[in-house]
Coordinates of C-alpha atoms and ligand atoms in Angstrom, one line a residue:
M1 CA -32.4 -1.3 22.0
S2 CA -31.5 -5.0 21.5
S3 CA -28.0 -5.7 20.4
R4 CA -29.4 -8.0 17.7
T5 CA -30.9 -5.1 15.7
A6 CA -27.8 -2.9 15.7
S7 CA -27.5 -1.6 12.2
S8 CA -26.6 2.1 12.1
S9 CA -23.8 4.4 13.4
S10 CA -26.1 5.6 16.2
D11 CA -26.1 2.0 17.6
L12 CA -22.4 2.3 18.2
R13 CA -21.8 3.6 21.7
A14 CA -19.2 3.6 24.4
G15 CA -21.8 2.6 26.9
V16 CA -20.9 -1.0 27.7
T17 CA -20.9 -1.6 31.5
G18 CA -18.4 -3.7 33.5
P19 CA -17.1 -5.7 35.0
V20 CA -15.5 -7.4 32.1
R21 CA -13.1 -10.4 32.4
H22 CA -11.1 -10.1 29.1
L23 CA -11.3 -6.9 27.0
A24 CA -10.4 -7.7 23.3
M25 CA -9.3 -4.6 21.4
I26 CA -9.7 -4.7 17.6
L27 CA -7.7 -2.2 15.6
G28 CA -8.9 -0.7 12.3
D29 CA -6.7 -2.9 10.1
Q30 CA -7.6 -6.1 12.1
L31 CA -11.1 -6.8 10.7
D32 CA -10.4 -10.5 10.0
P33 CA -13.6 -12.4 9.7
Q34 CA -12.2 -15.3 11.7
R35 CA -11.8 -12.8 14.7
P36 CA -8.5 -14.1 16.2
A37 CA -8.8 -11.6 19.0
L38 CA -12.0 -13.2 20.2
A39 CA -10.8 -16.8 20.1
S40 CA -11.9 -18.7 23.2
L41 CA -13.7 -15.6 24.7
D42 CA -17.2 -15.8 26.1
P43 CA -19.7 -13.0 25.0
G44 CA -21.3 -13.3 28.4
R45 CA -18.2 -12.3 30.4
D46 CA -15.8 -10.7 27.9
A47 CA -16.2 -7.6 25.7
V48 CA -14.8 -5.9 22.6
L49 CA -13.1 -2.5 22.4
M50 CA -13.0 -0.5 19.1
V51 CA -11.9 3.1 19.0
E52 CA -11.8 5.8 16.3
V53 CA -8.9 8.1 17.3
E54 CA -7.8 11.4 15.7
D55 CA -4.2 10.5 16.1
E56 CA -4.5 7.8 13.4
A57 CA -5.9 10.3 10.9
T58 CA -3.3 13.0 11.6
H59 CA 0.1 11.5 12.4
V60 CA 0.8 11.9 8.7
T61 CA -1.4 14.2 6.5
S62 CA -4.1 11.8 5.4
H63 CA -6.5 11.6 2.5
R64 CA -10.0 11.9 3.7
Q65 CA -11.1 8.8 1.8
R66 CA -8.4 6.8 3.6
T67 CA -9.6 7.9 7.0
A68 CA -13.3 7.3 5.9
L69 CA -12.5 3.8 4.7
F70 CA -10.9 2.7 8.0
L71 CA -13.8 4.2 10.1
T72 CA -16.7 2.8 8.0
A73 CA -15.1 -0.7 7.8
M74 CA -14.6 -0.6 11.6
R75 CA -18.2 0.5 12.1
H76 CA -19.6 -2.3 9.9
H77 CA -17.4 -4.8 11.7
A78 CA -18.6 -3.6 15.2
L79 CA -22.2 -3.7 14.1
E80 CA -21.8 -7.3 12.9
L81 CA -20.2 -8.3 16.2
M82 CA -23.1 -6.7 18.1
Q83 CA -25.6 -8.6 15.9
R84 CA -23.8 -11.7 16.9
G85 CA -24.3 -10.9 20.6
W86 CA -20.9 -9.4 21.5
R87 CA -20.8 -6.4 23.8
V88 CA -18.8 -3.8 22.0
R89 CA -17.5 -0.6 23.6
Y90 CA -17.3 1.6 20.4
V91 CA -15.7 5.1 20.9
R92 CA -16.6 7.3 17.9
L93 CA -14.4 10.0 16.6
D94 CA -16.9 12.7 17.7
D95 CA -17.5 11.2 21.2
R96 CA -16.8 14.2 23.5
S97 CA -14.7 12.2 25.9
N98 CA -12.6 10.6 23.2
T99 CA -8.9 11.2 24.2
G100 CA -7.7 10.9 20.5
T101 CA -5.1 8.2 21.1
F102 CA -5.1 4.4 21.3
T103 CA -3.3 4.6 24.7
G104 CA -5.8 7.1 26.2
E105 CA -8.7 4.9 25.0
A106 CA -7.2 1.7 26.2
E107 CA -6.6 3.2 29.7
R108 CA -10.1 4.7 29.9
A109 CA -11.8 1.5 28.8
V110 CA -9.9 -0.8 31.2
R111 CA -10.7 1.6 34.1
L112 CA -14.4 2.1 33.2
L113 CA -15.1 -1.5 32.5
R114 CA -13.0 -2.8 35.4
A115 CA -11.4 -5.3 32.9
D116 CA -9.1 -8.0 34.3
T117 CA -7.0 -8.2 31.1
L118 CA -6.6 -6.6 27.8
R119 CA -5.7 -8.5 24.6
L120 CA -5.2 -7.7 21.0
V121 CA -3.7 -9.2 17.8
M122 CA -0.2 -8.1 17.1
P123 CA -0.3 -4.6 15.7
S124 CA 0.9 -4.3 12.1
E125 CA 3.3 -1.4 12.7
H126 CA 6.2 -0.5 14.9
R127 CA 4.7 2.8 16.0
V128 CA 1.6 1.2 17.5
L129 CA 3.5 -1.8 18.9
R130 CA 5.8 0.7 20.8
R131 CA 2.7 2.3 22.4
V132 CA 1.1 -1.1 23.3
A133 CA 4.4 -2.0 25.1
E134 CA 3.5 0.7 27.6
W135 CA 0.0 -0.5 28.3
P136 CA 0.6 -3.0 31.1
S137 CA 2.0 -0.2 33.3
R138 CA -0.4 2.5 31.9
C139 CA -3.5 0.4 32.2
G140 CA -2.4 -1.7 35.2
V141 CA -3.6 -5.1 33.8
P142 CA -1.8 -7.8 31.8
V143 CA -1.8 -7.2 28.0
D144 CA -1.8 -10.3 25.8
I145 CA -0.5 -9.9 22.2
L146 CA -1.8 -12.6 20.0
P147 CA -0.2 -13.8 16.7
D148 CA -1.7 -12.4 13.5
P149 CA -2.9 -15.4 11.4
H150 CA -3.6 -13.3 8.3
F151 CA -0.3 -13.7 6.4
L152 CA 1.1 -16.7 4.6
T153 CA 4.6 -16.4 6.1
P154 CA 5.1 -16.2 9.9
I155 CA 7.8 -13.7 10.7
D156 CA 10.0 -16.5 12.2
A157 CA 9.9 -18.3 8.9
F158 CA 10.9 -15.2 7.1
W159 CA 13.8 -14.6 9.6
E160 CA 15.0 -18.2 8.9
W161 CA 14.9 -17.7 5.2
A162 CA 16.6 -14.3 5.4
T163 CA 19.4 -15.2 7.8
A164 CA 20.5 -18.0 5.5
R165 CA 21.2 -15.4 2.7
S166 CA 23.7 -12.7 2.1
Q167 CA 21.1 -10.6 0.1
L168 CA 17.3 -10.6 0.2
V169 CA 16.2 -11.1 -3.4
M170 CA 12.4 -11.1 -3.9
E171 CA 12.6 -13.6 -6.8
H172 CA 14.4 -16.2 -4.6
F173 CA 11.9 -15.6 -1.8
Y174 CA 9.1 -16.1 -4.3
R175 CA 10.4 -19.4 -5.5
W176 CA 10.9 -20.6 -2.0
Q177 CA 7.3 -19.5 -1.2
R178 CA 5.8 -21.3 -4.3
T179 CA 7.6 -24.5 -3.4
R180 CA 6.9 -24.3 0.4
L181 CA 3.2 -23.5 -0.2
D182 CA 2.9 -25.8 -3.2
I183 CA 1.4 -23.2 -5.5
L184 CA 1.7 -23.7 -9.3
I185 CA 4.3 -26.5 -8.7
G186 CA 4.2 -29.8 -10.5
K187 CA 4.8 -33.3 -9.0
D188 CA 8.4 -33.1 -10.2
G189 CA 8.9 -29.9 -8.1
K190 CA 9.2 -27.8 -11.2
P191 CA 7.1 -24.6 -11.8
H192 CA 4.0 -24.9 -14.0
G193 CA 4.6 -24.0 -17.6
G194 CA 8.4 -24.7 -17.0
R195 CA 9.0 -21.1 -15.9
W196 CA 8.9 -19.2 -12.6
N197 CA 7.7 -16.0 -14.3
F198 CA 6.2 -14.8 -17.5
D199 CA 7.4 -11.2 -17.5
T200 CA 8.3 -11.3 -21.2
Q201 CA 4.7 -11.9 -22.0
N202 CA 3.5 -9.5 -19.3
R203 CA 4.9 -6.1 -20.0
K204 CA 2.7 -4.9 -22.8
A205 CA 1.5 -1.3 -23.5
F206 CA -1.8 -0.4 -25.2
R207 CA -1.3 0.7 -28.8
T208 CA -4.8 2.2 -28.9
S209 CA -7.4 2.7 -26.2
P210 CA -7.7 -0.2 -23.8
P211 CA -10.7 -2.5 -24.1
P212 CA -13.6 -1.5 -21.9
V213 CA -12.9 -2.4 -18.2
E214 CA -15.6 -3.7 -16.0
C215 CA -14.9 -2.7 -12.4
R216 CA -17.4 -3.0 -9.5
R217 CA -17.6 -0.1 -7.1
F218 CA -19.8 -0.1 -4.0
R219 CA -22.4 2.5 -3.3
P220 CA -22.0 3.9 0.2
D221 CA -24.8 2.8 2.6
Q222 CA -26.1 4.8 5.6
V223 CA -23.2 3.9 7.8
T224 CA -20.7 4.9 5.2
N225 CA -22.6 8.1 4.5
D226 CA -22.5 9.0 8.2
V227 CA -18.8 8.5 8.2
L228 CA -18.2 10.5 5.0
R229 CA -20.1 13.5 6.6
L230 CA -18.2 13.1 9.8
V231 CA -14.8 13.0 8.1
G232 CA -15.7 16.0 5.9
R233 CA -16.7 17.9 9.0
T234 CA -13.8 16.9 11.2
F235 CA -11.0 17.2 8.6
P236 CA -12.2 20.1 6.3
N237 CA -8.6 20.9 5.2
A238 CA -7.3 17.4 4.7
P239 CA -6.4 16.4 1.1
G240 CA -8.5 14.2 -1.1
H241 CA -12.1 14.1 -2.2
L242 CA -14.9 12.0 -0.7
D243 CA -17.4 12.1 -3.6
D244 CA -16.2 8.9 -5.4
F245 CA -16.0 6.6 -2.4
G246 CA -16.7 3.1 -3.7
W247 CA -14.5 0.7 -1.7
P248 CA -15.7 -2.5 -0.3
V249 CA -16.2 -2.0 3.5
T250 CA -17.6 -5.4 4.6
R251 CA -16.5 -9.0 4.3
R252 CA -19.4 -9.6 1.9
Q253 CA -18.5 -6.7 -0.3
S254 CA -14.8 -7.7 -0.3
R255 CA -15.8 -11.2 -1.5
A256 CA -17.9 -9.6 -4.2
A257 CA -14.9 -7.4 -5.2
L258 CA -12.7 -10.6 -5.4
R259 CA -15.3 -12.3 -7.7
D260 CA -15.6 -9.2 -9.8
F261 CA -11.8 -9.1 -10.4
I262 CA -11.5 -12.8 -11.1
T263 CA -14.4 -12.7 -13.6
H264 CA -13.7 -9.5 -15.4
R265 CA -10.0 -8.5 -15.1
L266 CA -7.8 -11.4 -14.1
P267 CA -7.6 -12.8 -17.7
T268 CA -6.1 -9.5 -18.9
F269 CA -4.2 -8.6 -15.7
G270 CA -0.9 -10.2 -16.7
P271 CA -0.2 -8.7 -20.1
Y272 CA -1.2 -5.1 -19.1
Q273 CA -0.1 -4.9 -15.5
D274 CA 2.6 -2.3 -16.3
A275 CA 0.4 -0.2 -18.7
M276 CA -1.0 3.2 -18.0
W277 CA -3.7 5.2 -19.9
R278 CA -5.3 8.6 -19.4
G279 CA -8.7 8.5 -17.8
E280 CA -8.3 4.8 -16.8
P281 CA -7.4 4.7 -13.1
F282 CA -8.0 1.0 -12.5
L283 CA -7.4 -0.8 -15.8
F284 CA -7.1 -4.6 -15.1
H285 CA -5.8 -4.3 -11.5
S286 CA -7.6 -6.1 -8.7
L287 CA -8.2 -3.2 -6.4
L288 CA -8.1 -5.7 -3.6
S289 CA -5.3 -4.2 -1.5
P290 CA -7.6 -2.0 0.7
A291 CA -9.7 -5.1 1.6
M292 CA -6.7 -7.3 2.1
N293 CA -4.9 -4.7 4.3
L294 CA -7.9 -4.3 6.5
K295 CA -7.8 -8.1 6.7
L296 CA -11.3 -8.4 5.2
L297 CA -9.8 -10.8 2.7
R298 CA -7.2 -13.4 3.3
P299 CA -4.2 -13.8 0.9
R300 CA -4.8 -17.5 0.6
E301 CA -8.4 -17.2 -0.5
V302 CA -7.4 -14.6 -3.1
V303 CA -4.7 -16.8 -4.4
D304 CA -7.0 -19.8 -4.5
A305 CA -9.6 -17.9 -6.4
A306 CA -7.0 -17.1 -9.1
L307 CA -5.8 -20.7 -9.2
H308 CA -9.3 -21.9 -9.6
A309 CA -9.7 -19.5 -12.6
L310 CA -6.7 -21.2 -14.1
A311 CA -7.9 -24.7 -13.5
S312 CA -11.3 -23.9 -15.0
G313 CA -9.7 -22.4 -18.1
H314 CA -11.1 -18.9 -17.4
A315 CA -7.6 -17.3 -17.2
E316 CA -4.3 -18.3 -18.6
L317 CA -1.0 -19.1 -16.7
P318 CA 0.9 -15.8 -17.5
S319 CA -1.9 -13.7 -15.9
V320 CA -2.5 -16.1 -13.0
E321 CA 1.2 -16.4 -12.2
G322 CA 1.7 -12.7 -12.5
F323 CA -1.1 -12.0 -10.0
V324 CA 0.0 -14.8 -7.6
R325 CA 3.5 -13.4 -7.5
Q326 CA 2.2 -10.1 -6.3
I327 CA 0.5 -11.7 -3.3
V328 CA 2.7 -14.7 -2.4
G329 CA 5.9 -13.0 -3.4
W330 CA 5.9 -9.2 -3.1
R331 CA 3.3 -8.7 -0.4
E332 CA 4.8 -11.2 2.0
F333 CA 8.4 -10.2 1.1
I334 CA 7.7 -6.6 1.9
R335 CA 6.2 -7.4 5.2
G336 CA 9.2 -9.7 6.1
V337 CA 11.5 -6.8 5.3
Y338 CA 9.5 -4.4 7.5
W339 CA 9.6 -6.6 10.6
T340 CA 13.1 -8.0 10.2
R341 CA 14.8 -4.7 9.5
G342 CA 13.4 -3.1 12.6
V343 CA 12.4 0.3 13.9
G344 CA 15.3 2.2 12.4
Y345 CA 14.4 1.2 8.8
G346 CA 12.3 4.3 8.3
E347 CA 15.3 6.6 9.0
H348 CA 17.5 5.3 6.1
N349 CA 18.6 7.9 3.5
A350 CA 21.4 6.0 1.7
L351 CA 21.5 8.4 -1.3
D352 CA 21.6 11.4 1.1
E353 CA 18.7 13.2 -0.6
H354 CA 17.1 16.2 1.1
G355 CA 14.7 17.8 -1.4
K356 CA 11.3 19.2 -0.4
L357 CA 8.1 17.5 -1.7
P358 CA 6.7 19.8 -4.4
A359 CA 3.3 21.4 -3.6
F360 CA 1.7 19.8 -6.7
Y361 CA 1.8 16.4 -4.9
W362 CA -1.1 17.7 -2.8
T363 CA -3.1 19.3 -5.7
G364 CA -2.1 17.6 -9.0
E365 CA -1.6 21.0 -10.5
T366 CA 1.4 20.6 -12.8
D367 CA 2.0 20.8 -16.5
M368 CA 3.6 17.3 -16.3
A369 CA 0.7 15.3 -17.7
C370 CA 1.7 12.0 -16.2
L371 CA 2.0 13.5 -12.7
S372 CA -1.1 15.5 -13.0
E373 CA -3.1 12.4 -14.1
S374 CA -1.6 10.1 -11.5
I375 CA -1.9 12.5 -8.6
G376 CA -5.4 13.7 -9.7
Q377 CA -6.5 10.1 -9.6
V378 CA -5.1 9.7 -6.1
L379 CA -7.0 12.8 -4.9
R380 CA -10.2 11.4 -6.4
Y381 CA -10.0 7.7 -5.4
G382 CA -7.0 7.4 -3.0
Y383 CA -5.7 4.8 -5.5
G384 CA -2.9 4.5 -8.0
H385 CA -1.8 1.2 -9.5
H386 CA 1.7 -0.1 -9.0
I387 CA 3.4 1.4 -12.1
Q388 CA 1.9 4.8 -11.4
R389 CA 3.3 4.6 -7.9
L390 CA 6.7 3.2 -8.9
M391 CA 7.4 4.9 -12.2
V392 CA 5.6 8.2 -12.1
T393 CA 5.1 9.6 -8.6
G394 CA 8.0 7.5 -7.3
N395 CA 10.4 7.8 -10.2
F396 CA 10.1 11.6 -10.0
A397 CA 10.7 11.7 -6.3
L398 CA 13.8 9.4 -6.7
T399 CA 15.5 11.2 -9.5
A400 CA 14.6 14.8 -8.4
G401 CA 16.2 14.0 -5.0
I402 CA 13.2 14.3 -2.6
H403 CA 13.9 13.4 1.1
P404 CA 12.8 9.7 1.4
R405 CA 10.8 10.5 4.6
A406 CA 8.9 13.3 2.9
I407 CA 7.8 11.1 0.0
S408 CA 7.1 8.0 2.2
D409 CA 4.9 10.1 4.5
W410 CA 3.0 11.3 1.4
Y411 CA 2.4 7.7 0.2
L412 CA 1.4 6.6 3.7
G413 CA -1.3 9.4 4.0
M414 CA -2.6 9.5 0.5
Y415 CA -3.6 5.9 -0.5
V416 CA -6.6 4.0 0.8
D417 CA -4.5 0.8 1.2
A418 CA -1.6 2.5 3.0
V419 CA -0.4 0.9 6.3
D420 CA 3.2 1.4 7.4
W421 CA 4.3 -2.2 7.1
V422 CA 3.6 -2.2 3.4
T423 CA 4.0 1.5 2.4
L424 CA 7.4 2.0 4.0
P425 CA 9.5 -0.7 2.4
N426 CA 7.8 0.0 -1.0
T427 CA 8.6 3.7 -0.8
L428 CA 11.8 3.9 1.1
G429 CA 13.3 0.7 -0.3
M430 CA 11.8 0.0 -3.7
V431 CA 11.2 3.5 -4.9
M432 CA 13.8 5.7 -3.1
H433 CA 16.6 3.1 -2.8
A434 CA 17.1 4.7 0.6
D435 CA 17.8 1.4 2.3
G436 CA 20.9 1.0 0.2
G437 CA 19.5 -2.0 -1.8
I438 CA 17.6 -4.2 0.6
V439 CA 14.3 -4.3 -1.3
G440 CA 15.7 -3.5 -4.8
T441 CA 19.1 -4.4 -6.1
K442 CA 19.0 -1.3 -8.3
P443 CA 17.1 2.0 -8.3
Y444 CA 14.0 2.0 -10.5
A445 CA 15.0 5.3 -12.3
A446 CA 13.8 6.0 -15.8
T447 CA 13.5 8.8 -18.3
G448 CA 10.3 10.1 -19.7
K449 CA 10.7 7.7 -22.6
Y450 CA 9.7 4.8 -20.4
I451 CA 6.5 6.7 -19.5
Q452 CA 5.9 7.4 -23.1
R453 CA 6.3 3.7 -24.0
M454 CA 4.0 2.5 -21.3
S455 CA 1.2 5.1 -21.6
N456 CA -0.4 7.8 -23.6
Y457 CA 0.4 10.5 -21.0
C458 CA 3.0 12.2 -23.1
D459 CA 0.6 12.8 -26.0
G460 CA -0.2 16.5 -25.7
C461 CA 2.1 17.1 -22.7
R462 CA 4.0 20.4 -23.0
Y463 CA 7.3 18.6 -22.4
D464 CA 9.2 16.3 -24.8
P465 CA 10.3 13.0 -23.2
A466 CA 13.2 12.7 -25.7
K467 CA 14.8 16.0 -24.6
R468 CA 17.0 16.3 -21.5
H469 CA 17.7 20.0 -21.6
G470 CA 16.1 23.2 -23.0
A471 CA 12.7 24.7 -22.2
E472 CA 10.7 21.7 -23.6
A473 CA 12.9 19.0 -21.9
C474 CA 10.9 16.5 -20.0
P475 CA 11.8 16.9 -16.3
F476 CA 11.8 13.2 -15.9
T477 CA 14.5 12.9 -18.6
T478 CA 16.6 15.7 -17.1
F479 CA 16.3 14.4 -13.6
Y480 CA 17.2 10.8 -14.7
W481 CA 20.5 11.9 -16.3
D482 CA 21.2 14.3 -13.4
F483 CA 20.6 11.4 -11.0
L484 CA 23.1 9.2 -12.7
V485 CA 25.7 12.0 -12.9
R486 CA 25.2 12.8 -9.2
H487 CA 25.4 9.2 -8.0
R488 CA 27.8 7.7 -10.6
S489 CA 30.6 6.9 -8.1
R490 CA 28.1 5.4 -5.7
F491 CA 26.7 3.0 -8.3
A492 CA 30.0 2.3 -10.0
K493 CA 30.2 -1.2 -8.4
N494 CA 26.6 -2.2 -9.1
P495 CA 26.7 -4.5 -12.2
R496 CA 23.0 -3.8 -12.9
M497 CA 23.8 -0.1 -13.3
A498 CA 26.8 -0.6 -15.6
L499 CA 25.0 -0.1 -18.9
A500 CA 23.3 3.2 -17.8
L501 CA 26.6 4.5 -16.4
T502 CA 28.6 3.9 -19.6
H503 CA 26.4 6.6 -21.2
V504 CA 27.3 9.0 -18.4
E505 CA 31.0 8.2 -18.7
R506 CA 30.9 8.9 -22.4
M507 CA 29.4 12.4 -21.9
R508 CA 31.7 15.4 -22.2
P509 CA 32.2 17.3 -18.9
S510 CA 30.3 20.3 -20.4
Q511 CA 27.3 18.0 -21.2
R512 CA 27.2 16.9 -17.6
R513 CA 27.4 20.5 -16.4
T514 CA 24.5 21.4 -18.7
I515 CA 22.3 18.6 -17.3
R516 CA 23.2 19.5 -13.7
S517 CA 22.3 23.2 -14.2
Q518 CA 19.0 22.3 -16.0
A519 CA 18.1 20.0 -13.1
D520 CA 19.0 22.6 -10.5
A521 CA 16.8 25.1 -12.3
R522 CA 13.9 22.6 -12.4
R523 CA 14.4 21.9 -8.7
R524 CA 14.0 25.6 -7.9
E525 CA 11.0 25.9 -10.2
F526 CA 9.2 23.0 -8.4
G527 CA 10.1 24.2 -4.9
I528 CA 12.3 21.1 -4.3
S529 CA 15.4 23.1 -3.4
Ligands
LIG601 P1 -2.8 -5.4 -8.1 O1 -2.0 -4.8 -9.2 O2 -4.1 -6.0 -8.5 O3 -1.9 -6.5 -7.3 C1 -2.5 -7.5 -6.5 C2 -2.1 -7.4 -5.1 O4 -0.7 -7.7 -5.0 C3 -2.2 -6.1 -4.4 O5 -3.6 -5.9 -4.0 C4 -1.3 -6.2 -3.3 O6 -1.9 -6.8 -2.2 C5 -0.2 -7.1 -3.8 N1 1.0 -6.3 -4.2 C6 1.5 -6.1 -5.4 N2 2.6 -5.4 -5.4 C7 2.9 -5.3 -4.1 C8 4.0 -4.7 -3.4 N3 5.0 -4.1 -4.0 N4 4.0 -4.7 -2.0 C9 3.0 -5.2 -1.4 N5 1.9 -5.8 -2.0 C10 1.9 -5.9 -3.3 N6 0.6 -1.6 -1.5 C11 -0.3 -1.6 -0.4 O7 -1.0 -2.5 -0.2 N7 -0.3 -0.5 0.4 C12 0.6 0.5 0.2 O8 0.6 1.5 1.0 C13 1.5 0.5 -0.9 N8 2.3 1.5 -1.1 C14 3.1 1.5 -2.2 C15 4.0 2.5 -2.4 C16 4.8 2.5 -3.5 C17 5.8 3.7 -3.7 C18 4.8 1.4 -4.4 C19 5.8 1.4 -5.6 C20 4.0 0.4 -4.2 C21 3.1 0.4 -3.1 N9 2.2 -0.7 -2.8 C22 1.4 -0.6 -1.8 C23 2.3 -1.9 -3.7 C24 1.3 -1.9 -4.9 O9 1.5 -0.8 -5.7 C25 -0.2 -1.9 -4.4 O10 -0.3 -3.1 -3.6 C26 -1.1 -2.1 -5.6 O11 -1.0 -1.0 -6.5 C27 -2.5 -2.1 -5.0 O12 -3.5 -2.1 -6.1 P2 -4.2 -3.4 -6.5 O13 -4.9 -4.1 -5.3 O14 -5.1 -3.1 -7.7 O15 -3.0 -4.3 -7.0
LIG602 FE1 5.5 13.0 -18.1 FE2 7.6 13.9 -19.5 FE3 5.7 12.5 -20.7 FE4 5.2 15.0 -19.9 S1 6.7 14.3 -21.4 S2 3.9 13.2 -19.6 S3 6.4 15.1 -18.0 S4 7.0 11.8 -19.1

């Protein structure tokens, strides 16, 4: 079969023959359309290696849709390379000789193709980078690691910014980024609209049902359907459903997803970015993180599309600024923290919490309506928007005292956009405050009243968000007060916690004891302790 007509999963084979001069390995989250791994290579003498390995779907318990997204996006990328004339050694998950690991496949490919060198773009996580460091000796050839041009902030630049400061504050980083990259900055060096952020206009809740939301999903093609069947067969007991797979899996679809967001949701993104509503999993969010994290979309083009919507009058500044901050600020800041804080970052447990993850995180089966809704949606789509992650599934884990590694592994496995560099600092740092305050200067703990204010989840829930003890007490509210009681001496010197702690100090000792015993009973009920 001619490589030009490659178009289905059956065209993807490991059968490239050697010898090969440079073998360029492309990992599943390196599907950058500019193909940095192939720069200056010659399709006549060099070849591409792509591998589907079981290790990546099992090193944490993974949602089947997450595994499927990686595999189908890789297959589409490989087919496109073949259509462009590249020789691609593609090892499928069900290839009988597949060793199941990156290292095993790199070794095998170098040997079989008699490659002179191996090269790849810098892996995005410590775990993979550690393995790659062994490859020169394991494979017996030089291994070149190329810079990843995807991000707006080179790691060196982040280092320089970070080392000049005693504390890493995202808002300071964001202002530095806006100025450095000349985004929404006037000629006088001041921010557009005279303010750096529009949070006061951007924290609205819906009073009644949200307006209809238009949100494009992508029907699986033959390649994706092959993958969905393969993943269903190979991981029958893994969590998550495959039926509602609708993620963009190619560059073209990712561009269409970006246009869809800018046209239909960006104008309303800002005001309602913190709102939640039953039966509305996506609201006005962009749903672009999976495509961006696979590198099918570049952050700069996403930001430019939003800036263009502002310039053309399609969207207003509070929405555009709110969106730009997520990409230019949070996304780049989180990555900077991941690389500059090093391998040991994942082991932090500053609050010394050791609770087990309740079984309902895997099933959504709980009477707590907010958790049942947020987790149910993750099982169905592999997606939750930021406030669901931070203030529902995250807030519960923080205040109930779950071990940070147990919850961060859950986030890493269960979301289609999850890759360690972004999941870990968000979970361990922002949600669990386990890094002692590197990502967030205070823990994002809240009672059920916050969830009631920002959603309609509490309507009809069997618990009452205003009550902190008794049979009807909302577990979020109980755990919130228990969290403050348990950690009050730890947070005593944190000025941002002062107001919350005055309420605890005013409690009678008997009130504190009641809260503690109610929280302990709930922990036993949920299988946390
Ligand atoms: P939108 O709300 O439309 O936001 C636009 C974009 O901004 C996102 O696509 C994302 O690229 C970026 N962004 C916004 N906030 C963050 C942030 N805190 N960190 C990094 N990027 C951000 N994001 C991931 O991409 N992968 C993860 O594994 C991940 N895990 C998270 C775990 C927890 C506990 C929390 C609190 C947040 C996590 N986030 C993660 C950040 C954020 O929740 C998601 O990026 C966002 O919900 C993705 O949906 P969206 O594309 O519709 O985002
Ligand atoms: Fe969640 Fe509590 Fe509201 Fe129920 S009452 S939905 S548990 S916040």
